[in-house]
Amino acid sequence: IGLQGSERAYFIARLYREMKKPIVVLLASAKEAEQFMADLRFFMPDATDRLHYLPPYNILPFKFIAYHSETAAHRIRTLYQVLNTSRPAITVTTIGALMQKVIPRQAIIDFAELIMVGEELDRDQLLAKLQAGGYSRAVIVEEPGDFSVRGGIIDIYTPLYRDALRIEFFGDWVDSLRFFSVDNQRTIDTIDEAIILPCREAILTAEDISPVVGRIREHAAHLEMPVTQVRKLVDRIKREGTFPGVESLLPLIYPQLESFFDYMPRNALCVLADPGELEKAASEAQSRAVMNYEAARSEKRLCVAPDRLYLDWATIESKIDGLKPLAMKLLEVVGRRTDQAEAPHSKHLRVADNRDIGAVLTGAQSRENLLAPLADWIKEHTAHGQTTLLVCRSKLQVERLQALLAPYRVPLRIGSDFREVAAPARRRQGEVIICQGEIVQGFVWPDEALAIITETEIFGARQARRKRRRPPSPTALLDFDDLKQGELIVHDDHGIGRYEGLVKLQIEGATSDFLLILYKDDD
């Protein structure tokens, strides 16, 4: 009890180093989770490869809009890493991601393809596998889920790696493997082996099509969907395999889905950040899922009941309770249990934020002795034997702050990163260090003999620079009344298409006008 900001990530980092066991941290929203991950990377610069993030899908269920390819790839990468790690790791996720049922573990394991230099590889079989795993063929690969074929070269942007992979063949043998930049096509690194993962959670092989189509027809009949609509969907699956929004139909693709609980190591410690907020976020997500399901049913769209795709809060709570979780709360709240013998053990931690010193520094009107309050703040904490850490985003800001503090005779040194003070035993009492990095906010933790303040708390939030106005592009001058239906137009991102007029679409309750452009195969 008593943790609220970046100190939560510091606490988890300390816990991980001492316990040396897997930890799963559950937060209420994607924004909180991403900030928590950023803080963890600062406090664990030597172990970033053991920090995993399972993001939620950023589109409401049953909308049948394409999920962002990077989100899908990130989820697949994290699920695979959690399954195949030999060292304990920290996995951060949200209640929304935890609620959604996921691809069975065995499906990912069966799909994973190990490719090694000097070994024979059936190219046609590999290309068929990519299609089944949700990859899209492109002229050049630009984002996760793309692949391209040029003679004896296959480029794949597979989820496990940050960069695209290039496989060069000599006949039927893998001649070389290398990572390359999708921006300039230049080689980044040469490797001896690589693993290809699916790029989506829906894997549809040629053998899977028939049973999946059967389940879709049966379910569509139950929903009383129009026959023509069902036939159109079935034809699309037979022709393309997966399609945008197919993740909302996972229960029709896999007879038995799993949850992230099935992926978690048995000895993992589950950490709940603000349990009350988690329950609130779960309730809201469940309500949205039910609402969207009812809307999809009324519109005769193919959909599955929410309980087949999501875990409810009661189920999640019971599973978490069985793991003996650790809850992080800011304030002590009386729980539902009345029996004191059953009440969980609690530990009050005395941690202060930097709101007071931040307000004084950013509210200073005079330019004289601007950093005098900061110098006094530093001296106060060093006098109590605390290590004081000043965190700046860039090397330039590190040097600037060092120069600005020089007149105040604050004895400080420039450090490399948090590793220098990560272990309390290595800290020197009263030392002041400036280092490069980024955390959301600083804090003072007397029991840890640590005081941290950030560049933002010292100088205030950065203001966005006013961009120089560019002359309007030809598109900005375009009058849609000049466009005639059936004319060919060039889209800046997607190329040549045929303009088919304006259409009204209702998305999340709001109706707007959109340009309808048809591309190859009526895409």
mmCIF file with all atom_site columns, C-alpha atoms in Angstrom, residues 211-329:
data_model
loop_
_atom_site.group_PDB
_atom_site.id
_atom_site.type_symbol
_atom_site.label_atom_id
_atom_site.label_alt_id
_atom_site.label_comp_id
_atom_site.label_asym_id
_atom_site.label_entity_id
_atom_site.label_seq_id
_atom_site.pdbx_PDB_ins_code
_atom_site.Cartn_x
_atom_site.Cartn_y
_atom_site.Cartn_z
_atom_site.occupancy
_atom_site.B_iso_or_equiv
_atom_site.pdbx_formal_charge
_atom_site.auth_seq_id
_atom_site.auth_comp_id
_atom_site.auth_asym_id
_atom_site.auth_atom_id
_atom_site.pdbx_PDB_model_num
ATOM 1   C CA . PRO A 1 211 ? -14.255 -27.908 -40.885 1.00 0.00 ? 211 PRO A CA 1
ATOM 2   C CA . VAL A 1 212 ? -14.166 -24.131 -40.278 1.00 0.00 ? 212 VAL A CA 1
ATOM 3   C CA . VAL A 1 213 ? -16.638 -23.526 -43.097 1.00 0.00 ? 213 VAL A CA 1
ATOM 4   C CA . GLY A 1 214 ? -18.863 -26.221 -41.601 1.00 0.00 ? 214 GLY A CA 1
ATOM 5   C CA . ARG A 1 215 ? -18.839 -24.525 -38.197 1.00 0.00 ? 215 ARG A CA 1
ATOM 6   C CA . ILE A 1 216 ? -19.534 -21.140 -39.810 1.00 0.00 ? 216 ILE A CA 1
ATOM 7   C CA . ARG A 1 217 ? -22.525 -22.483 -41.780 1.00 0.00 ? 217 ARG A CA 1
ATOM 8   C CA . GLU A 1 218 ? -23.947 -24.140 -38.670 1.00 0.00 ? 218 GLU A CA 1
ATOM 9   C CA . HIS A 1 219 ? -23.533 -21.018 -36.557 1.00 0.00 ? 219 HIS A CA 1
ATOM 10  C CA . ALA A 1 220 ? -24.903 -18.755 -39.308 1.00 0.00 ? 220 ALA A CA 1
ATOM 11  C CA . ALA A 1 221 ? -28.012 -20.932 -39.520 1.00 0.00 ? 221 ALA A CA 1
ATOM 12  C CA . HIS A 1 222 ? -28.458 -20.567 -35.754 1.00 0.00 ? 222 HIS A CA 1
ATOM 13  C CA . LEU A 1 223 ? -28.253 -16.754 -36.172 1.00 0.00 ? 223 LEU A CA 1
ATOM 14  C CA . GLU A 1 224 ? -30.685 -16.923 -39.128 1.00 0.00 ? 224 GLU A CA 1
ATOM 15  C CA . MET A 1 225 ? -28.290 -15.042 -41.394 1.00 0.00 ? 225 MET A CA 1
ATOM 16  C CA . PRO A 1 226 ? -29.215 -14.476 -45.063 1.00 0.00 ? 226 PRO A CA 1
ATOM 17  C CA . VAL A 1 227 ? -27.974 -17.316 -47.274 1.00 0.00 ? 227 VAL A CA 1
ATOM 18  C CA . THR A 1 228 ? -26.352 -14.935 -49.776 1.00 0.00 ? 228 THR A CA 1
ATOM 19  C CA . GLN A 1 229 ? -24.363 -13.260 -47.006 1.00 0.00 ? 229 GLN A CA 1
ATOM 20  C CA . VAL A 1 230 ? -23.140 -16.605 -45.670 1.00 0.00 ? 230 VAL A CA 1
ATOM 21  C CA . ARG A 1 231 ? -22.168 -17.783 -49.153 1.00 0.00 ? 231 ARG A CA 1
ATOM 22  C CA . LYS A 1 232 ? -20.197 -14.579 -49.740 1.00 0.00 ? 232 LYS A CA 1
ATOM 23  C CA . LEU A 1 233 ? -18.305 -15.055 -46.465 1.00 0.00 ? 233 LEU A CA 1
ATOM 24  C CA . VAL A 1 234 ? -17.590 -18.728 -47.171 1.00 0.00 ? 234 VAL A CA 1
ATOM 25  C CA . ASP A 1 235 ? -16.316 -17.930 -50.670 1.00 0.00 ? 235 ASP A CA 1
ATOM 26  C CA . ARG A 1 236 ? -14.005 -15.292 -49.218 1.00 0.00 ? 236 ARG A CA 1
ATOM 27  C CA . ILE A 1 237 ? -12.567 -17.724 -46.666 1.00 0.00 ? 237 ILE A CA 1
ATOM 28  C CA . LYS A 1 238 ? -12.007 -20.344 -49.356 1.00 0.00 ? 238 LYS A CA 1
ATOM 29  C CA . ARG A 1 239 ? -10.322 -17.759 -51.564 1.00 0.00 ? 239 ARG A CA 1
ATOM 30  C CA . GLU A 1 240 ? -8.304  -15.721 -49.039 1.00 0.00 ? 240 GLU A CA 1
ATOM 31  C CA . GLY A 1 241 ? -8.233  -17.698 -45.790 1.00 0.00 ? 241 GLY A CA 1
ATOM 32  C CA . THR A 1 242 ? -8.204  -15.132 -42.971 1.00 0.00 ? 242 THR A CA 1
ATOM 33  C CA . PHE A 1 243 ? -9.875  -11.722 -43.368 1.00 0.00 ? 243 PHE A CA 1
ATOM 34  C CA . PRO A 1 244 ? -10.089 -8.437  -41.421 1.00 0.00 ? 244 PRO A CA 1
ATOM 35  C CA . GLY A 1 245 ? -11.665 -8.897  -38.006 1.00 0.00 ? 245 GLY A CA 1
ATOM 36  C CA . VAL A 1 246 ? -11.455 -12.691 -38.115 1.00 0.00 ? 246 VAL A CA 1
ATOM 37  C CA . GLU A 1 247 ? -10.130 -12.606 -34.540 1.00 0.00 ? 247 GLU A CA 1
ATOM 38  C CA . SER A 1 248 ? -13.712 -11.956 -33.420 1.00 0.00 ? 248 SER A CA 1
ATOM 39  C CA . LEU A 1 249 ? -14.566 -15.417 -34.770 1.00 0.00 ? 249 LEU A CA 1
ATOM 40  C CA . LEU A 1 250 ? -11.772 -17.421 -33.131 1.00 0.00 ? 250 LEU A CA 1
ATOM 41  C CA . PRO A 1 251 ? -14.257 -19.803 -31.440 1.00 0.00 ? 251 PRO A CA 1
ATOM 42  C CA . LEU A 1 252 ? -15.372 -20.904 -34.921 1.00 0.00 ? 252 LEU A CA 1
ATOM 43  C CA . ILE A 1 253 ? -11.783 -21.495 -36.045 1.00 0.00 ? 253 ILE A CA 1
ATOM 44  C CA . TYR A 1 254 ? -10.525 -23.386 -32.994 1.00 0.00 ? 254 TYR A CA 1
ATOM 45  C CA . PRO A 1 255 ? -12.801 -25.907 -31.231 1.00 0.00 ? 255 PRO A CA 1
ATOM 46  C CA . GLN A 1 256 ? -11.201 -24.973 -27.913 1.00 0.00 ? 256 GLN A CA 1
ATOM 47  C CA . LEU A 1 257 ? -9.643  -21.580 -27.142 1.00 0.00 ? 257 LEU A CA 1
ATOM 48  C CA . GLU A 1 258 ? -7.265  -20.864 -24.283 1.00 0.00 ? 258 GLU A CA 1
ATOM 49  C CA . SER A 1 259 ? -6.539  -17.801 -22.153 1.00 0.00 ? 259 SER A CA 1
ATOM 50  C CA . PHE A 1 260 ? -3.334  -16.085 -21.126 1.00 0.00 ? 260 PHE A CA 1
ATOM 51  C CA . PHE A 1 261 ? -3.577  -17.998 -17.839 1.00 0.00 ? 261 PHE A CA 1
ATOM 52  C CA . ASP A 1 262 ? -2.729  -21.131 -19.857 1.00 0.00 ? 262 ASP A CA 1
ATOM 53  C CA . TYR A 1 263 ? 0.451   -19.452 -21.141 1.00 0.00 ? 263 TYR A CA 1
ATOM 54  C CA . MET A 1 264 ? 1.634   -18.176 -17.748 1.00 0.00 ? 264 MET A CA 1
ATOM 55  C CA . PRO A 1 265 ? 4.421   -20.159 -16.038 1.00 0.00 ? 265 PRO A CA 1
ATOM 56  C CA . ARG A 1 266 ? 3.101   -22.196 -13.111 1.00 0.00 ? 266 ARG A CA 1
ATOM 57  C CA . ASN A 1 267 ? 5.341   -20.397 -10.616 1.00 0.00 ? 267 ASN A CA 1
ATOM 58  C CA . ALA A 1 268 ? 4.515   -16.883 -11.854 1.00 0.00 ? 268 ALA A CA 1
ATOM 59  C CA . LEU A 1 269 ? 3.668   -14.139 -9.375  1.00 0.00 ? 269 LEU A CA 1
ATOM 60  C CA . CYS A 1 270 ? 0.577   -12.221 -10.479 1.00 0.00 ? 270 CYS A CA 1
ATOM 61  C CA . VAL A 1 271 ? 0.639   -8.512  -9.533  1.00 0.00 ? 271 VAL A CA 1
ATOM 62  C CA . LEU A 1 272 ? -2.555  -6.432  -9.629  1.00 0.00 ? 272 LEU A CA 1
ATOM 63  C CA . ALA A 1 273 ? -2.174  -2.673  -10.004 1.00 0.00 ? 273 ALA A CA 1
ATOM 64  C CA . ASP A 1 274 ? -5.209  -1.047  -8.331  1.00 0.00 ? 274 ASP A CA 1
ATOM 65  C CA . PRO A 1 275 ? -7.647  -4.023  -8.164  1.00 0.00 ? 275 PRO A CA 1
ATOM 66  C CA . GLY A 1 276 ? -10.641 -1.673  -7.955  1.00 0.00 ? 276 GLY A CA 1
ATOM 67  C CA . GLU A 1 277 ? -9.697  -0.053  -11.275 1.00 0.00 ? 277 GLU A CA 1
ATOM 68  C CA . LEU A 1 278 ? -9.170  -3.487  -12.820 1.00 0.00 ? 278 LEU A CA 1
ATOM 69  C CA . GLU A 1 279 ? -12.664 -4.602  -11.851 1.00 0.00 ? 279 GLU A CA 1
ATOM 70  C CA . LYS A 1 280 ? -14.140 -1.357  -13.193 1.00 0.00 ? 280 LYS A CA 1
ATOM 71  C CA . ALA A 1 281 ? -12.268 -1.699  -16.524 1.00 0.00 ? 281 ALA A CA 1
ATOM 72  C CA . ALA A 1 282 ? -13.355 -5.347  -16.827 1.00 0.00 ? 282 ALA A CA 1
ATOM 73  C CA . SER A 1 283 ? -17.001 -4.422  -16.245 1.00 0.00 ? 283 SER A CA 1
ATOM 74  C CA . GLU A 1 284 ? -16.852 -1.702  -18.905 1.00 0.00 ? 284 GLU A CA 1
ATOM 75  C CA . ALA A 1 285 ? -15.164 -4.015  -21.422 1.00 0.00 ? 285 ALA A CA 1
ATOM 76  C CA . GLN A 1 286 ? -17.754 -6.709  -20.780 1.00 0.00 ? 286 GLN A CA 1
ATOM 77  C CA . SER A 1 287 ? -20.610 -4.230  -21.298 1.00 0.00 ? 287 SER A CA 1
ATOM 78  C CA . ARG A 1 288 ? -19.100 -3.026  -24.601 1.00 0.00 ? 288 ARG A CA 1
ATOM 79  C CA . ALA A 1 289 ? -18.697 -6.596  -25.824 1.00 0.00 ? 289 ALA A CA 1
ATOM 80  C CA . VAL A 1 290 ? -22.331 -7.424  -25.042 1.00 0.00 ? 290 VAL A CA 1
ATOM 81  C CA . MET A 1 291 ? -23.544 -4.201  -26.685 1.00 0.00 ? 291 MET A CA 1
ATOM 82  C CA . ASN A 1 292 ? -21.519 -4.801  -29.854 1.00 0.00 ? 292 ASN A CA 1
ATOM 83  C CA . TYR A 1 293 ? -22.663 -8.435  -29.972 1.00 0.00 ? 293 TYR A CA 1
ATOM 84  C CA . GLU A 1 294 ? -26.310 -7.405  -29.779 1.00 0.00 ? 294 GLU A CA 1
ATOM 85  C CA . ALA A 1 295 ? -25.751 -4.798  -32.500 1.00 0.00 ? 295 ALA A CA 1
ATOM 86  C CA . ALA A 1 296 ? -24.062 -7.377  -34.740 1.00 0.00 ? 296 ALA A CA 1
ATOM 87  C CA . ARG A 1 297 ? -26.908 -9.840  -34.210 1.00 0.00 ? 297 ARG A CA 1
ATOM 88  C CA . SER A 1 298 ? -29.550 -7.231  -35.034 1.00 0.00 ? 298 SER A CA 1
ATOM 89  C CA . GLU A 1 299 ? -27.676 -6.444  -38.264 1.00 0.00 ? 299 GLU A CA 1
ATOM 90  C CA . LYS A 1 300 ? -27.516 -10.169 -39.142 1.00 0.00 ? 300 LYS A CA 1
ATOM 91  C CA . ARG A 1 301 ? -23.721 -10.206 -39.049 1.00 0.00 ? 301 ARG A CA 1
ATOM 92  C CA . LEU A 1 302 ? -21.769 -13.319 -38.135 1.00 0.00 ? 302 LEU A CA 1
ATOM 93  C CA . CYS A 1 303 ? -20.748 -13.135 -34.467 1.00 0.00 ? 303 CYS A CA 1
ATOM 94  C CA . VAL A 1 304 ? -20.276 -15.373 -31.451 1.00 0.00 ? 304 VAL A CA 1
ATOM 95  C CA . ALA A 1 305 ? -21.582 -14.921 -27.917 1.00 0.00 ? 305 ALA A CA 1
ATOM 96  C CA . PRO A 1 306 ? -19.200 -12.836 -25.775 1.00 0.00 ? 306 PRO A CA 1
ATOM 97  C CA . ASP A 1 307 ? -18.695 -15.633 -23.247 1.00 0.00 ? 307 ASP A CA 1
ATOM 98  C CA . ARG A 1 308 ? -17.126 -17.764 -25.994 1.00 0.00 ? 308 ARG A CA 1
ATOM 99  C CA . LEU A 1 309 ? -14.565 -15.058 -26.724 1.00 0.00 ? 309 LEU A CA 1
ATOM 100 C CA . TYR A 1 310 ? -14.023 -13.414 -23.331 1.00 0.00 ? 310 TYR A CA 1
ATOM 101 C CA . LEU A 1 311 ? -13.488 -14.348 -19.703 1.00 0.00 ? 311 LEU A CA 1
ATOM 102 C CA . ASP A 1 312 ? -15.709 -12.465 -17.284 1.00 0.00 ? 312 ASP A CA 1
ATOM 103 C CA . TRP A 1 313 ? -14.349 -10.714 -14.184 1.00 0.00 ? 313 TRP A CA 1
ATOM 104 C CA . ALA A 1 314 ? -15.634 -13.406 -11.796 1.00 0.00 ? 314 ALA A CA 1
ATOM 105 C CA . THR A 1 315 ? -13.678 -16.084 -13.682 1.00 0.00 ? 315 THR A CA 1
ATOM 106 C CA . ILE A 1 316 ? -10.547 -13.936 -13.818 1.00 0.00 ? 316 ILE A CA 1
ATOM 107 C CA . GLU A 1 317 ? -10.815 -13.118 -10.125 1.00 0.00 ? 317 GLU A CA 1
ATOM 108 C CA . SER A 1 318 ? -11.132 -16.784 -9.146  1.00 0.00 ? 318 SER A CA 1
ATOM 109 C CA . LYS A 1 319 ? -8.121  -17.755 -11.282 1.00 0.00 ? 319 LYS A CA 1
ATOM 110 C CA . ILE A 1 320 ? -6.026  -14.909 -9.863  1.00 0.00 ? 320 ILE A CA 1
ATOM 111 C CA . ASP A 1 321 ? -6.982  -15.732 -6.274  1.00 0.00 ? 321 ASP A CA 1
ATOM 112 C CA . GLY A 1 322 ? -5.651  -19.247 -6.836  1.00 0.00 ? 322 GLY A CA 1
ATOM 113 C CA . LEU A 1 323 ? -2.256  -17.774 -7.735  1.00 0.00 ? 323 LEU A CA 1
ATOM 114 C CA . LYS A 1 324 ? -1.876  -15.936 -4.397  1.00 0.00 ? 324 LYS A CA 1
ATOM 115 C CA . PRO A 1 325 ? -1.515  -12.530 -6.079  1.00 0.00 ? 325 PRO A CA 1
ATOM 116 C CA . LEU A 1 326 ? 0.178   -9.369  -4.915  1.00 0.00 ? 326 LEU A CA 1
ATOM 117 C CA . ALA A 1 327 ? -1.980  -6.226  -5.046  1.00 0.00 ? 327 ALA A CA 1
ATOM 118 C CA . MET A 1 328 ? -0.541  -2.711  -5.308  1.00 0.00 ? 328 MET A CA 1
ATOM 119 C CA . LYS A 1 329 ? -2.843  -0.026  -3.904  1.00 0.00 ? 329 LYS A CA 1
#
